[in-house]
Structure formats: C-alpha cells, structure tokens
Amino acid sequence: MSVLELTPGAVTLEQLADVYWNERAVTLDLACRPAVEEAAKRIDAAAAGDVAVYGVNTGFGKLASLKIAPEDTATLQRNLILSHCCGVGAAVPRRMARLMMTLKLLSFGRGASGVRWDYVELLQDMLAKGVTPVIPAQGSVGASGDLAPLSHMTAVVIGEGEAEYAGEILPGAEALAKAGLTPIQLGPKEGLAFINGTQFSTAFALAGLFEAWQSAQNALVISAMSTDAIMGSTAPLQPEIHQLRGQRGQIEAAAAMRKILAGSEIRESHRDDDSRVQDPYCIRCQPQVTGAAMDVIRQAAITLEVEANAATDNPLVLTEAGLIVSGGNFHAEPVGFAADMIALAVSEIGAIAQRRIALMVDPTLSHDLPPFLTPEPGLNSGLMIAEVTTAALMSENKHLANPCVTDSTPTSANQEDHVSMAAHGARRLIQMVTNLNRILGVELLCAAQGIEFRAPLTTSDPLQSVLMRLRQDVATLGADRYMAPDLEAAADLVSAGALTEACGTSLPELGA
C-alpha cells in the first residue's frame, strides 16, 4: 500500500478515514519543513537566553516559576515524559495509536511547535515500519493536553516505554532497533510539544465519527428491510414531505430508503386496501430520526476536521510575530463537544432501531407475522430474548450518551482548574458503536425472518441481495438453536460494511 502524503493544515476527513481504516503510513508534504525548522531555531535561541519561557527553560504547570539552567533543559524534557507516563488500563487499539501519531505529525507540521525535523522523520518511519507505541487508554482529562497517553507514545520515541513490532510487545528501544530505527534525545521544549495536545482525544473522536457514520448507513439499509418485513408504508418517504422541511439528513435518508425499497413485491401487495392508516413512529419517522442523527454527526465532523489540522501544544512559536507564547490550545473542549454530539446520534439511531425490533416480534403490531418470528411459537421462543438483549444495549447506550464535557474537575494543584473530559467522552464512542451494531444486527435478523415469512412475495432487489449476504453467514431461524453466534455474526456483517456493499445502492456520504 502506498504512503499517503498529507499537507498540514489542509488534511481532509477522507484522508484521515483512510489512515484509520487501512492503517496507512503517511509523510508530510515537504513544503512544511522550513517552517518546522525555523520554529526549532527559535526554541534553541530561547533556551540559551536569560528570559524565562514556559516549558523551554522553566518547570511545568504549578512549577512554571522555577527557572531551569541551559545545561538541564534536555533532562527536563526527558523527566517530563517519564513522569507523565501514568496511563492505566488496556492498550488502545493499534489503528487508534497510529491515528494519534499521524495527528501529532500534522500538528508539528504547522511549524509552531519548535521540534526538530528529525522527530517528524522518526514518527513517519515508525508508521512505515510498524512500530506502534503501547498506550494505556485511561488517564487523560482532556487538558492540559492528553498528557498521560501522549507521554506513553513519546516514550518509545526516546527509547523508553513499550511498543508493538511484528506482532510482539517489546521495550521501546528494542522495537526501534529491530525496525532499524534509533531513538532521539529530546531537546528544549520538545517533550512538551509531544504531550501538550489533543491527539488522543481527537483520534478516538475521529474513530467514533467514522464508525458511527458507517452504522448510520447500515441503519438506512436495515430499517428499509424492517419496513418491508412489517408491510410498512413507503408514503412517508415521499420526497415533497422532506423538501418541505429542508433538513439535509432527512432528505437524504428518505431518498436512500426510496431507492432501496423500489420494486418490492411486498410493498406493492398492500399499497391498496390496507386497513392501517399510519405506521408507528419507528417506521414512519425513520428519515426524521436517522437523518437528524446524520446531520449531528456531520456537525461533529466539521469540528474534528478543523482539530485534526490544528497546532494544539503549548507554548506556540509564532514565527512571523517573533514570539513564543503560552496559550491554551491544548484544551480539548471542541473535541469534547463533538464527542458528546456523536454519542447522542449513536444512541438515537439505536433507540429507534430497537423499537423496530420490538415491533417485528410483537404479533399485535407486526401485521400477521408470527410471535417472535418463529414458525412454531410456544414450542419455540424464536427471537424473544434477542429483542431483550437489544433493549439492554439500547439502555446502556442511553447511559453512555450523557454529556462528558460538562464534567470538569480541577487538577494539578488547581493550575489546570477546568478540563474538558474529552478523552473519555471520545473513548466511549467505540463501545457505543459496538452496542449499536449489535442492535442493528438483531434488527437485521428480525427483518430477514419477516421478509421470508412474506413468501412467495419478494422484497426489492437491493434488499434481496442483503438477505442473501446474511444467509451466507446465518441460516434462517426455524426451531430454536444456540443463538449467541447468530447475533455476533450479524453484528460483524454490520461493522464490516458487508451489508451496504451487498445493497449496491448509493448511500449518503459523510463529507458530501
């Protein structure tokens, strides 16, 4: 796979998604190198001077008033990294760690951090050769930067910590050596440049963004299948309804569902003389709910694309102004808000999907489908408890969707007295999407059963292709059987994007 060249300040969501999904190696556009090197020169000059410059020749945080001698600045930076390696918990997934490294490269590439170009090259080489720092997932409050996780990332750069290489977890120096790389001793401000920043929170938020959007696309396909399964009306998908409201996501969701359901024999069979006047909201209001969630995800995407292109360490070298200024770009409040928005969207997509599942298993609401979608109800329980599982997952996601960004707490002897909590706000998103995909997987199983009960009538060609893809992995449910593998296989199809591929119909794009 080719190396992806990125331009700091102009990176797109599509490029970042490529890095995330495909674990692409990256290089920075060399046009940014002069600015990076000029900022490094400014830091060297400040370190040799008599004027106190935060983080260059002073202590950190509450210790900023303590001046550091020029001969101790390298030790200062090394001590900073080692003392801040206080992360706990499971290691972040490799693709997340690689996305963090990529985001840090982009931040350096803005030419305001004051690090040597050597570090840019080392991070690029680590990505290219597969040296991935082991980074514990817990320990950041989202300001003053993602200190603990970024310190674990940086530790490997200086030959400390641990890294994954060729499938093994090794001491950092050993992993670098096996890859033919050499650690670099930190100079003035360089340790601080590495760990002041939002790259951990932003990487997790971006991962949640990409995964949530894929789930939203799956929800459009699967909910269309549920509509046919219960012989729901497509009249609420009429384009004029959605144009009159004007909400982009709603318009696109309705249009996608119209295409997916076009040509369904099941739909045509009850277009006339149906005694039902209206379907429940979980069928009738699908574009309004899933479409609104898509709009919220897109709003978060705007924030995260900007953040991915930002310089977020402290202090920043303002080369044109001739200044090195201490500010607060490390505060991850924008990322925290974006993560909360994505969480709300994920929770709502799952909430309405769960109601469709409840509709399909309930014989009083499913328009003549057998109870719990089993051919012999009573003797068999069918999908009864699968629906209960989705209720549990839906409820868990509702709890997880509570805002994190409002939960500040003072740290670091009250120097850092308001923090964003963006790190765990973003980190919860993957678990929430996993829960959502399992809900959608059960909805898929229910909808498939429902459509098969409508035989000899058939669904639309796109949904027939989705049904066939499901049946490659999960057989039709007849007599009761051990269900857990079926649920997991269906969720895997959702998370892998296999259903949207099988559908073959164009779906709304995140950045379109």
Short mmCIF file of C-alpha atoms in Angstrom, two decimals:
data_model
loop_
_atom_site.label_atom_id
_atom_site.label_comp_id
_atom_site.label_asym_id
_atom_site.label_seq_id
_atom_site.Cartn_x
_atom_site.Cartn_y
_atom_site.Cartn_z
CA MET A 1 0.00 0.00 0.00
CA SER A 2 1.36 3.39 -0.99
CA VAL A 3 2.37 6.02 1.55
CA LEU A 4 -0.17 8.83 1.92
CA GLU A 5 1.23 12.37 1.67
CA LEU A 6 -0.54 14.85 3.93
CA THR A 7 -0.44 18.63 3.88
CA PRO A 8 -0.56 20.09 7.41
CA GLY A 9 -3.46 22.49 7.76
CA ALA A 10 -5.31 21.03 4.77
CA VAL A 11 -5.95 17.38 5.65
CA THR A 12 -9.42 16.03 4.82
CA LEU A 13 -11.71 13.64 6.63
CA GLU A 14 -11.37 11.25 3.70
CA GLN A 15 -7.61 11.11 4.19
CA LEU A 16 -7.96 10.60 7.92
CA ALA A 17 -10.51 7.84 7.34
CA ASP A 18 -8.02 6.18 5.01
CA VAL A 19 -5.39 6.29 7.76
CA TYR A 20 -7.87 4.85 10.26
CA TRP A 21 -9.48 2.07 8.23
CA ASN A 22 -6.39 1.00 6.29
CA GLU A 23 -3.61 1.86 8.77
CA ARG A 24 -1.86 3.84 6.07
CA ALA A 25 1.69 5.08 6.52
CA VAL A 26 1.97 8.83 5.98
CA THR A 27 4.51 11.51 5.16
CA LEU A 28 4.18 15.25 5.44
CA ASP A 29 4.38 17.47 2.40
CA LEU A 30 7.98 18.71 2.44
CA ALA A 31 6.76 22.25 1.86
CA CYS A 32 6.14 22.46 5.61
CA ARG A 33 9.76 21.65 6.56
CA PRO A 34 11.22 25.21 6.51
CA ALA A 35 8.58 26.45 8.96
CA VAL A 36 9.17 23.47 11.26
CA GLU A 37 12.92 24.07 11.28
CA GLU A 38 12.60 27.82 11.77
CA ALA A 39 10.43 27.28 14.85
CA ALA A 40 13.02 24.85 16.22
CA LYS A 41 15.72 27.50 15.84
CA ARG A 42 13.61 29.98 17.80
CA ILE A 43 13.27 27.48 20.63
CA ASP A 44 17.02 26.82 20.70
CA ALA A 45 17.67 30.54 20.97
CA ALA A 46 15.16 30.92 23.78
CA ALA A 47 16.68 28.01 25.69
CA ALA A 48 20.09 29.68 25.57
CA GLY A 49 18.75 33.05 26.67
CA ASP A 50 18.08 34.59 30.05
CA VAL A 51 14.36 35.29 29.63
CA ALA A 52 12.06 32.70 31.22
CA VAL A 53 9.97 30.94 28.56
CA TYR A 54 7.40 28.46 29.81
CA GLY A 55 8.33 24.85 29.17
CA VAL A 56 11.60 25.80 27.47
CA ASN A 57 13.70 26.84 30.46
CA THR A 58 11.10 26.62 33.24
CA GLY A 59 9.26 23.88 35.07
CA PHE A 60 5.74 22.84 34.13
CA GLY A 61 2.25 23.59 35.42
CA LYS A 62 2.40 24.80 39.02
CA LEU A 63 6.21 24.64 38.78
CA ALA A 64 6.39 27.15 35.90
CA SER A 65 8.01 29.78 38.13
CA LEU A 66 11.14 27.63 38.57
CA LYS A 67 13.95 28.53 36.13
CA ILE A 68 15.95 25.68 34.59
CA ALA A 69 19.62 26.03 33.70
CA PRO A 70 20.51 25.66 29.98
CA GLU A 71 22.55 22.52 30.64
CA ASP A 72 19.50 20.86 32.26
CA THR A 73 16.91 21.51 29.55
CA ALA A 74 17.36 18.08 27.93
CA THR A 75 17.00 16.35 31.30
CA LEU A 76 13.94 18.49 31.98
CA GLN A 77 12.21 17.22 28.85
CA ARG A 78 13.13 13.57 29.46
CA ASN A 79 11.92 13.77 33.05
CA LEU A 80 8.69 15.30 31.82
CA ILE A 81 7.95 12.32 29.60
CA LEU A 82 8.90 9.66 32.12
CA SER A 83 7.00 11.28 34.99
CA HIS A 84 3.90 11.72 32.85
CA CYS A 85 3.75 8.07 31.75
CA CYS A 86 0.95 7.41 34.23
CA GLY A 87 -1.63 5.85 31.97
CA VAL A 88 -3.58 2.81 33.16
CA GLY A 89 -5.90 0.24 31.66
CA ALA A 90 -5.91 -1.68 28.41
CA ALA A 91 -3.78 -0.51 25.49
CA VAL A 92 -5.55 1.45 22.78
CA PRO A 93 -6.07 -0.45 19.51
CA ARG A 94 -3.20 -0.23 17.06
CA ARG A 95 -5.13 1.71 14.42
CA MET A 96 -6.02 4.30 17.07
CA ALA A 97 -2.40 4.67 18.16
CA ARG A 98 -1.34 5.11 14.54
CA LEU A 99 -4.01 7.76 14.03
CA MET A 100 -2.68 9.56 17.13
CA MET A 101 0.83 9.54 15.67
CA THR A 102 -0.50 10.88 12.38
CA LEU A 103 -2.34 13.70 14.13
CA LYS A 104 0.79 14.60 16.09
CA LEU A 105 2.75 14.77 12.84
CA LEU A 106 0.14 17.11 11.39
CA SER A 107 0.34 19.34 14.45
CA PHE A 108 4.15 19.50 14.20
CA GLY A 109 3.82 20.26 10.50
CA ARG A 110 2.10 23.57 11.23
CA GLY A 111 5.52 24.97 12.18
CA ALA A 112 4.56 26.28 15.60
CA SER A 113 5.79 23.52 17.93
CA GLY A 114 9.54 24.06 17.82
CA VAL A 115 10.57 20.43 17.33
CA ARG A 116 13.38 19.32 15.07
CA TRP A 117 12.56 17.77 11.70
CA ASP A 118 14.28 14.61 12.96
CA TYR A 119 11.19 13.85 15.01
CA VAL A 120 8.92 14.20 12.02
CA GLU A 121 11.08 11.69 10.17
CA LEU A 122 11.17 9.28 13.10
CA LEU A 123 7.39 9.28 13.52
CA GLN A 124 6.98 8.75 9.77
CA ASP A 125 9.43 5.85 9.88
CA MET A 126 7.67 4.28 12.85
CA LEU A 127 4.40 4.36 10.93
CA ALA A 128 6.03 2.96 7.81
CA LYS A 129 7.80 0.13 9.63
CA GLY A 130 5.02 -0.76 12.03
CA VAL A 131 6.47 0.34 15.36
CA THR A 132 3.38 1.18 17.41
CA PRO A 133 3.67 2.52 20.97
CA VAL A 134 1.68 0.71 23.64
CA ILE A 135 -0.59 3.42 25.04
CA PRO A 136 -2.84 2.79 28.06
CA ALA A 137 -6.32 4.09 27.39
CA GLN A 138 -7.09 5.76 30.72
CA GLY A 139 -5.55 8.78 32.41
CA SER A 140 -6.36 11.88 30.36
CA VAL A 141 -8.83 14.59 31.38
CA GLY A 142 -8.53 16.38 28.04
CA ALA A 143 -6.40 19.33 29.24
CA SER A 144 -3.56 20.37 29.59
CA GLY A 145 -3.42 18.12 26.59
CA ASP A 146 -3.81 14.34 26.63
CA LEU A 147 -0.74 14.21 28.84
CA ALA A 148 -0.54 10.60 30.00
CA PRO A 149 -1.38 8.82 26.73
CA LEU A 150 0.79 11.13 24.64
CA SER A 151 3.66 10.57 27.09
CA HIS A 152 3.42 6.83 26.53
CA MET A 153 3.54 7.47 22.79
CA THR A 154 6.56 9.75 23.19
CA ALA A 155 8.39 7.34 25.49
CA VAL A 156 9.04 4.99 22.58
CA VAL A 157 10.45 7.86 20.51
CA ILE A 158 13.17 8.34 23.16
CA GLY A 159 13.77 4.62 23.60
CA GLU A 160 11.60 4.05 26.66
CA GLY A 161 8.17 2.52 27.21
CA GLU A 162 6.82 -0.35 25.15
CA ALA A 163 5.89 -0.84 21.52
CA GLU A 164 4.32 -3.45 19.30
CA TYR A 165 6.53 -4.62 16.44
CA ALA A 166 6.00 -7.65 14.17
CA GLY A 167 3.30 -8.96 16.49
CA GLU A 168 5.39 -8.70 19.68
CA ILE A 169 5.26 -6.29 22.60
CA LEU A 170 8.84 -5.16 23.20
CA PRO A 171 10.70 -2.49 25.17
CA GLY A 172 10.62 0.70 23.14
CA ALA A 173 14.36 0.78 22.38
CA GLU A 174 14.31 -2.86 21.26
CA ALA A 175 11.31 -2.33 18.99
CA LEU A 176 13.02 0.64 17.33
CA ALA A 177 16.26 -1.30 16.92
CA LYS A 178 14.54 -4.28 15.30
CA ALA A 179 12.93 -1.88 12.84
CA GLY A 180 16.31 -0.29 12.10
CA LEU A 181 15.43 2.96 13.87
CA THR A 182 17.23 4.99 16.52
CA PRO A 183 15.66 6.93 19.42
CA ILE A 184 16.33 10.66 19.66
CA GLN A 185 17.19 12.63 22.79
CA LEU A 186 14.71 15.41 23.47
CA GLY A 187 15.87 18.99 23.19
CA PRO A 188 14.34 22.16 24.67
CA LYS A 189 10.53 22.17 24.64
CA GLU A 190 10.33 19.01 22.53
CA GLY A 191 8.88 16.79 25.23
CA LEU A 192 6.24 19.39 25.96
CA ALA A 193 5.45 19.69 22.25
CA PHE A 194 4.76 15.96 22.11
CA ILE A 195 2.40 15.75 25.08
CA ASN A 196 0.60 19.10 25.05
CA GLY A 197 -2.12 18.47 22.50
CA THR A 198 -5.47 16.83 21.82
CA GLN A 199 -4.31 14.00 19.59
CA PHE A 200 -5.52 11.15 21.84
CA SER A 201 -9.00 12.62 22.27
CA THR A 202 -9.19 13.60 18.61
CA ALA A 203 -8.10 10.17 17.38
CA PHE A 204 -10.80 8.46 19.41
CA ALA A 205 -13.40 11.02 18.38
CA LEU A 206 -12.49 10.57 14.71
CA ALA A 207 -12.68 6.80 15.07
CA GLY A 208 -16.11 7.17 16.66
CA LEU A 209 -17.11 9.51 13.84
CA PHE A 210 -16.08 7.12 11.07
CA GLU A 211 -17.62 4.09 12.78
CA ALA A 212 -20.84 5.93 13.63
CA TRP A 213 -21.31 7.09 10.05
CA GLN A 214 -20.92 3.55 8.77
CA SER A 215 -23.52 2.42 11.32
CA ALA A 216 -25.90 5.15 10.14
CA GLN A 217 -25.55 3.89 6.56
CA ASN A 218 -26.30 0.36 7.75
CA ALA A 219 -29.32 1.66 9.67
CA LEU A 220 -30.83 3.03 6.45
CA VAL A 221 -30.49 -0.33 4.72
CA ILE A 222 -31.70 -2.45 7.63
CA SER A 223 -34.59 -0.15 8.52
CA ALA A 224 -35.78 -0.35 4.92
CA MET A 225 -35.78 -4.12 5.30
CA SER A 226 -37.78 -3.81 8.54
CA THR A 227 -40.31 -1.61 6.73
CA ASP A 228 -40.93 -4.35 4.19
CA ALA A 229 -40.98 -7.05 6.85
CA ILE A 230 -43.94 -5.45 8.67
CA MET A 231 -45.51 -4.33 5.38
CA GLY A 232 -45.00 -0.71 6.28
CA SER A 233 -45.97 2.17 4.06
CA THR A 234 -43.47 3.99 1.87
CA ALA A 235 -45.79 7.02 1.59
CA PRO A 236 -43.87 8.83 4.39
CA LEU A 237 -40.79 8.65 2.13
CA GLN A 238 -42.45 10.89 -0.47
CA PRO A 239 -39.78 13.47 -1.43
CA GLU A 240 -42.04 16.51 -1.16
CA ILE A 241 -42.59 15.83 2.55
CA HIS A 242 -38.88 16.11 3.25
CA GLN A 243 -38.24 19.01 0.91
CA LEU A 244 -40.89 20.98 2.79
CA ARG A 245 -38.87 20.59 5.97
CA GLY A 246 -35.50 21.15 4.32
CA GLN A 247 -33.26 19.20 6.71
CA ARG A 248 -30.40 17.73 4.69
CA GLY A 249 -30.02 14.43 6.53
CA GLN A 250 -33.77 13.77 6.49
CA ILE A 251 -33.95 14.43 2.75
CA GLU A 252 -31.02 12.12 2.05
CA ALA A 253 -32.27 9.35 4.35
CA ALA A 254 -35.69 9.31 2.69
CA ALA A 255 -34.15 9.32 -0.78
CA ALA A 256 -31.86 6.40 0.09
CA MET A 257 -34.73 4.37 1.53
CA ARG A 258 -36.88 5.02 -1.54
CA LYS A 259 -34.15 3.64 -3.78
CA ILE A 260 -33.55 0.64 -1.53
CA LEU A 261 -37.26 -0.30 -1.42
CA ALA A 262 -38.05 0.39 -5.09
CA GLY A 263 -39.61 -2.60 -6.85
CA SER A 264 -40.57 -4.57 -3.76
CA GLU A 265 -43.42 -7.02 -4.42
CA ILE A 266 -44.19 -6.95 -0.72
CA ARG A 267 -44.77 -3.21 -0.86
CA GLU A 268 -46.94 -3.40 -3.98
CA SER A 269 -49.11 -6.14 -2.43
CA HIS A 270 -50.57 -3.81 0.22
CA ARG A 271 -50.48 -0.45 -1.48
CA ASP A 272 -54.27 -0.54 -1.85
CA ASP A 273 -56.95 -1.63 0.64
CA ASP A 274 -54.60 -1.69 3.66
CA SER A 275 -56.71 -1.22 6.79
CA ARG A 276 -53.87 0.56 8.58
CA VAL A 277 -53.89 4.33 8.22
CA GLN A 278 -50.46 5.04 9.71
CA ASP A 279 -47.43 3.11 10.85
CA PRO A 280 -45.83 3.64 14.28
CA TYR A 281 -43.20 6.35 14.51
CA CYS A 282 -40.29 3.89 14.38
CA ILE A 283 -41.34 3.14 10.78
CA ARG A 284 -42.96 6.40 9.72
CA CYS A 285 -40.32 8.76 11.18
CA GLN A 286 -37.16 6.95 10.17
CA PRO A 287 -35.85 9.75 7.93
CA GLN A 288 -36.59 12.35 10.59
CA VAL A 289 -34.64 10.44 13.27
CA THR A 290 -31.79 8.78 11.40
CA GLY A 291 -31.47 11.81 9.15
CA ALA A 292 -31.21 14.14 12.13
CA ALA A 293 -28.54 11.88 13.63
CA MET A 294 -26.63 12.09 10.35
CA ASP A 295 -26.78 15.87 10.49
CA VAL A 296 -25.44 15.87 14.05
CA ILE A 297 -22.59 13.55 13.08
CA ARG A 298 -21.72 15.86 10.21
CA GLN A 299 -21.65 18.86 12.54
CA ALA A 300 -19.19 16.99 14.74
CA ALA A 301 -17.17 16.12 11.66
CA ILE A 302 -16.64 19.80 10.87
CA THR A 303 -15.14 20.38 14.31
CA LEU A 304 -12.94 17.31 14.17
CA GLU A 305 -11.57 18.07 10.71
CA VAL A 306 -10.53 21.52 11.95
CA GLU A 307 -8.98 19.99 15.08
CA ALA A 308 -7.01 17.44 13.07
CA ASN A 309 -5.37 20.33 11.23
CA ALA A 310 -4.64 22.36 14.35
CA ALA A 311 -1.49 23.14 16.33
CA THR A 312 -2.55 22.33 19.89
CA ASP A 313 0.59 22.24 22.02
CA ASN A 314 1.92 24.96 24.32
CA PRO A 315 3.74 27.29 24.16
CA LEU A 316 3.45 28.01 20.44
CA VAL A 317 6.15 29.57 18.31
CA LEU A 318 4.66 32.50 16.38
CA THR A 319 7.48 32.88 13.90
CA GLU A 320 6.19 35.87 11.97
CA ALA A 321 5.49 37.79 15.17
CA GLY A 322 8.83 36.74 16.67
CA LEU A 323 7.11 35.42 19.78
CA ILE A 324 6.90 32.24 21.84
CA VAL A 325 3.55 32.49 23.58
CA SER A 326 1.88 30.38 26.23
CA GLY A 327 -1.79 29.81 25.44
CA GLY A 328 -4.45 27.14 25.82
CA ASN A 329 -4.90 25.29 22.53
CA PHE A 330 -4.31 22.04 24.39
CA HIS A 331 -7.78 22.35 25.98
CA ALA A 332 -9.92 19.76 24.18
CA GLU A 333 -13.30 21.44 24.72
CA PRO A 334 -14.18 21.42 20.98
CA VAL A 335 -13.39 17.70 20.81
CA GLY A 336 -15.44 17.07 23.94
CA PHE A 337 -18.48 18.77 22.45
CA ALA A 338 -18.05 16.84 19.19
CA ALA A 339 -17.78 13.54 21.04
CA ASP A 340 -20.95 14.29 23.01
CA MET A 341 -22.77 15.07 19.77
CA ILE A 342 -21.71 11.78 18.19
CA ALA A 343 -22.75 9.91 21.33
CA LEU A 344 -26.24 11.40 21.16
CA ALA A 345 -26.58 10.43 17.50
CA VAL A 346 -25.40 6.87 18.09
CA SER A 347 -27.80 6.47 20.99
CA GLU A 348 -30.78 7.69 18.99
CA ILE A 349 -30.07 5.52 15.94
CA GLY A 350 -30.04 2.54 18.29
CA ALA A 351 -33.15 3.66 20.17
CA ILE A 352 -35.35 3.78 17.09
CA ALA A 353 -33.83 0.55 15.73
CA GLN A 354 -34.73 -1.20 18.98
CA ARG A 355 -38.33 -0.08 18.62
CA ARG A 356 -38.47 -1.59 15.14
CA ILE A 357 -37.23 -4.87 16.60
CA ALA A 358 -39.92 -4.72 19.29
CA LEU A 359 -42.49 -4.05 16.56
CA MET A 360 -41.46 -7.06 14.48
CA VAL A 361 -41.54 -9.60 17.32
CA ASP A 362 -44.95 -8.41 18.60
CA PRO A 363 -47.81 -10.15 16.74
CA THR A 364 -50.25 -7.39 17.67
CA LEU A 365 -48.16 -4.85 15.72
CA SER A 366 -46.26 -6.80 13.04
CA HIS A 367 -49.14 -7.26 10.57
CA ASP A 368 -49.60 -11.03 10.76
CA LEU A 369 -46.02 -12.11 11.43
CA PRO A 370 -45.82 -14.99 13.93
CA PRO A 371 -44.95 -14.17 17.55
CA PHE A 372 -41.19 -13.64 18.00
CA LEU A 373 -40.70 -14.54 14.32
CA THR A 374 -40.61 -18.28 14.88
CA PRO A 375 -42.66 -20.76 12.78
CA GLU A 376 -43.79 -22.67 15.88
CA PRO A 377 -44.38 -20.16 18.68
CA GLY A 378 -44.87 -21.67 22.08
CA LEU A 379 -42.67 -24.66 21.45
CA ASN A 380 -40.04 -22.18 20.28
CA SER A 381 -39.17 -18.75 21.70
CA GLY A 382 -37.59 -17.50 18.46
CA LEU A 383 -36.12 -14.02 18.75
CA MET A 384 -37.79 -13.20 22.08
CA ILE A 385 -34.61 -12.78 24.10
CA ALA A 386 -32.62 -11.33 21.23
CA GLU A 387 -35.05 -8.41 21.49
CA VAL A 388 -34.44 -8.22 25.24
CA THR A 389 -30.69 -8.05 24.58
CA THR A 390 -31.19 -5.09 22.29
CA ALA A 391 -33.22 -3.36 25.00
CA ALA A 392 -30.26 -3.82 27.34
CA LEU A 393 -27.83 -2.45 24.76
CA MET A 394 -30.10 0.49 23.98
CA SER A 395 -30.34 1.35 27.66
CA GLU A 396 -26.57 1.09 28.09
CA ASN A 397 -26.04 3.49 25.21
CA LYS A 398 -28.53 5.93 26.73
CA HIS A 399 -26.45 5.97 29.91
CA LEU A 400 -23.21 6.35 27.98
CA ALA A 401 -24.68 9.22 25.96
CA ASN A 402 -24.86 11.51 28.98
CA PRO A 403 -22.60 14.52 28.32
CA CYS A 404 -18.98 14.28 29.41
CA VAL A 405 -17.84 17.78 28.53
CA THR A 406 -19.81 19.29 31.41
CA ASP A 407 -17.99 17.13 33.96
CA SER A 408 -14.93 19.24 34.74
CA THR A 409 -12.72 18.76 37.77
CA PRO A 410 -9.63 20.75 38.85
CA THR A 411 -6.23 19.06 38.56
CA SER A 412 -2.53 19.81 39.00
CA ALA A 413 -2.80 21.79 42.25
CA ASN A 414 -5.58 23.92 40.74
CA GLN A 415 -3.37 25.23 37.93
CA GLU A 416 -5.46 23.24 35.47
CA ASP A 417 -8.76 24.12 37.09
CA HIS A 418 -11.14 23.46 34.18
CA VAL A 419 -10.70 20.43 31.95
CA SER A 420 -12.72 19.08 29.03
CA MET A 421 -13.05 15.36 29.82
CA ALA A 422 -12.86 14.92 26.05
CA ALA A 423 -10.69 11.79 26.37
CA HIS A 424 -13.27 9.51 27.91
CA GLY A 425 -16.04 11.36 26.09
CA ALA A 426 -14.38 10.22 22.87
CA ARG A 427 -13.20 6.85 24.14
CA ARG A 428 -16.75 5.64 24.96
CA LEU A 429 -17.81 6.07 21.32
CA ILE A 430 -16.34 2.79 20.09
CA GLN A 431 -18.20 0.84 22.77
CA MET A 432 -21.37 2.71 21.90
CA VAL A 433 -20.98 1.93 18.20
CA THR A 434 -20.29 -1.72 19.05
CA ASN A 435 -23.55 -1.77 21.01
CA LEU A 436 -25.35 -0.08 18.13
CA ASN A 437 -24.03 -2.56 15.58
CA ARG A 438 -25.30 -5.42 17.73
CA ILE A 439 -28.73 -3.79 17.90
CA LEU A 440 -28.70 -3.36 14.12
CA GLY A 441 -27.54 -6.96 13.73
CA VAL A 442 -30.57 -8.22 15.64
CA GLU A 443 -32.83 -5.93 13.62
CA LEU A 444 -31.32 -7.48 10.50
CA LEU A 445 -32.12 -10.99 11.77
CA CYS A 446 -35.70 -10.00 12.59
CA ALA A 447 -36.27 -8.20 9.30
CA ALA A 448 -34.87 -11.13 7.31
CA GLN A 449 -37.19 -13.54 9.11
CA GLY A 450 -40.12 -11.23 8.49
CA ILE A 451 -39.42 -10.92 4.77
CA GLU A 452 -39.04 -14.68 4.40
CA PHE A 453 -42.43 -15.16 6.07
CA ARG A 454 -43.93 -12.98 3.30
CA ALA A 455 -43.01 -15.53 0.59
CA PRO A 456 -43.88 -16.01 -2.21
CA LEU A 457 -43.82 -12.22 -2.27
CA THR A 458 -40.27 -10.88 -2.54
CA THR A 459 -38.60 -7.71 -1.38
CA SER A 460 -36.67 -5.29 -3.61
CA ASP A 461 -33.56 -6.36 -5.49
CA PRO A 462 -31.19 -4.41 -3.19
CA LEU A 463 -32.73 -5.94 -0.08
CA GLN A 464 -32.84 -9.39 -1.64
CA SER A 465 -29.06 -9.06 -2.10
CA VAL A 466 -28.68 -8.07 1.55
CA LEU A 467 -30.79 -11.05 2.59
CA MET A 468 -28.66 -13.41 0.52
CA ARG A 469 -25.49 -11.98 2.06
CA LEU A 470 -26.87 -12.56 5.54
CA ARG A 471 -27.78 -16.14 4.71
CA GLN A 472 -24.18 -16.87 3.77
CA ASP A 473 -23.34 -16.49 7.45
CA VAL A 474 -26.60 -17.01 9.35
CA ALA A 475 -29.27 -19.57 8.40
CA THR A 476 -32.99 -18.89 8.63
CA LEU A 477 -34.25 -19.50 12.16
CA GLY A 478 -36.57 -22.48 12.33
CA ALA A 479 -36.52 -24.45 15.55
CA ASP A 480 -34.77 -22.79 18.48
CA ARG A 481 -31.00 -23.07 18.49
CA TYR A 482 -27.99 -21.66 20.31
CA MET A 483 -28.40 -18.00 19.36
CA ALA A 484 -25.28 -16.14 20.50
CA PRO A 485 -23.19 -16.95 17.37
CA ASP A 486 -26.01 -15.72 15.12
CA LEU A 487 -26.14 -12.40 16.90
CA GLU A 488 -22.38 -11.97 16.71
CA ALA A 489 -22.23 -12.93 13.03
CA ALA A 490 -24.96 -10.42 12.16
CA ALA A 491 -23.20 -7.66 14.11
CA ASP A 492 -19.95 -8.50 12.30
CA LEU A 493 -21.66 -8.06 8.94
CA VAL A 494 -22.84 -4.63 10.05
CA SER A 495 -19.46 -3.48 11.37
CA ALA A 496 -17.60 -4.79 8.32
CA GLY A 497 -19.78 -2.86 5.89
CA ALA A 498 -20.79 -6.08 4.12
CA LEU A 499 -24.48 -5.18 4.03
CA THR A 500 -24.09 -1.74 2.49
CA GLU A 501 -21.81 -3.31 -0.10
CA ALA A 502 -24.32 -6.05 -0.85
CA CYS A 503 -27.14 -3.49 -1.13
CA GLY A 504 -25.34 -1.88 -4.06
CA THR A 505 -27.30 1.37 -3.72
CA SER A 506 -25.59 4.71 -3.23
CA LEU A 507 -25.88 5.93 0.35
CA PRO A 508 -25.28 9.36 1.90
CA GLU A 509 -21.60 10.22 2.35
CA LEU A 510 -20.14 11.90 5.40
CA GLY A 511 -18.37 14.70 3.57
CA ALA A 512 -20.56 15.01 0.51
#
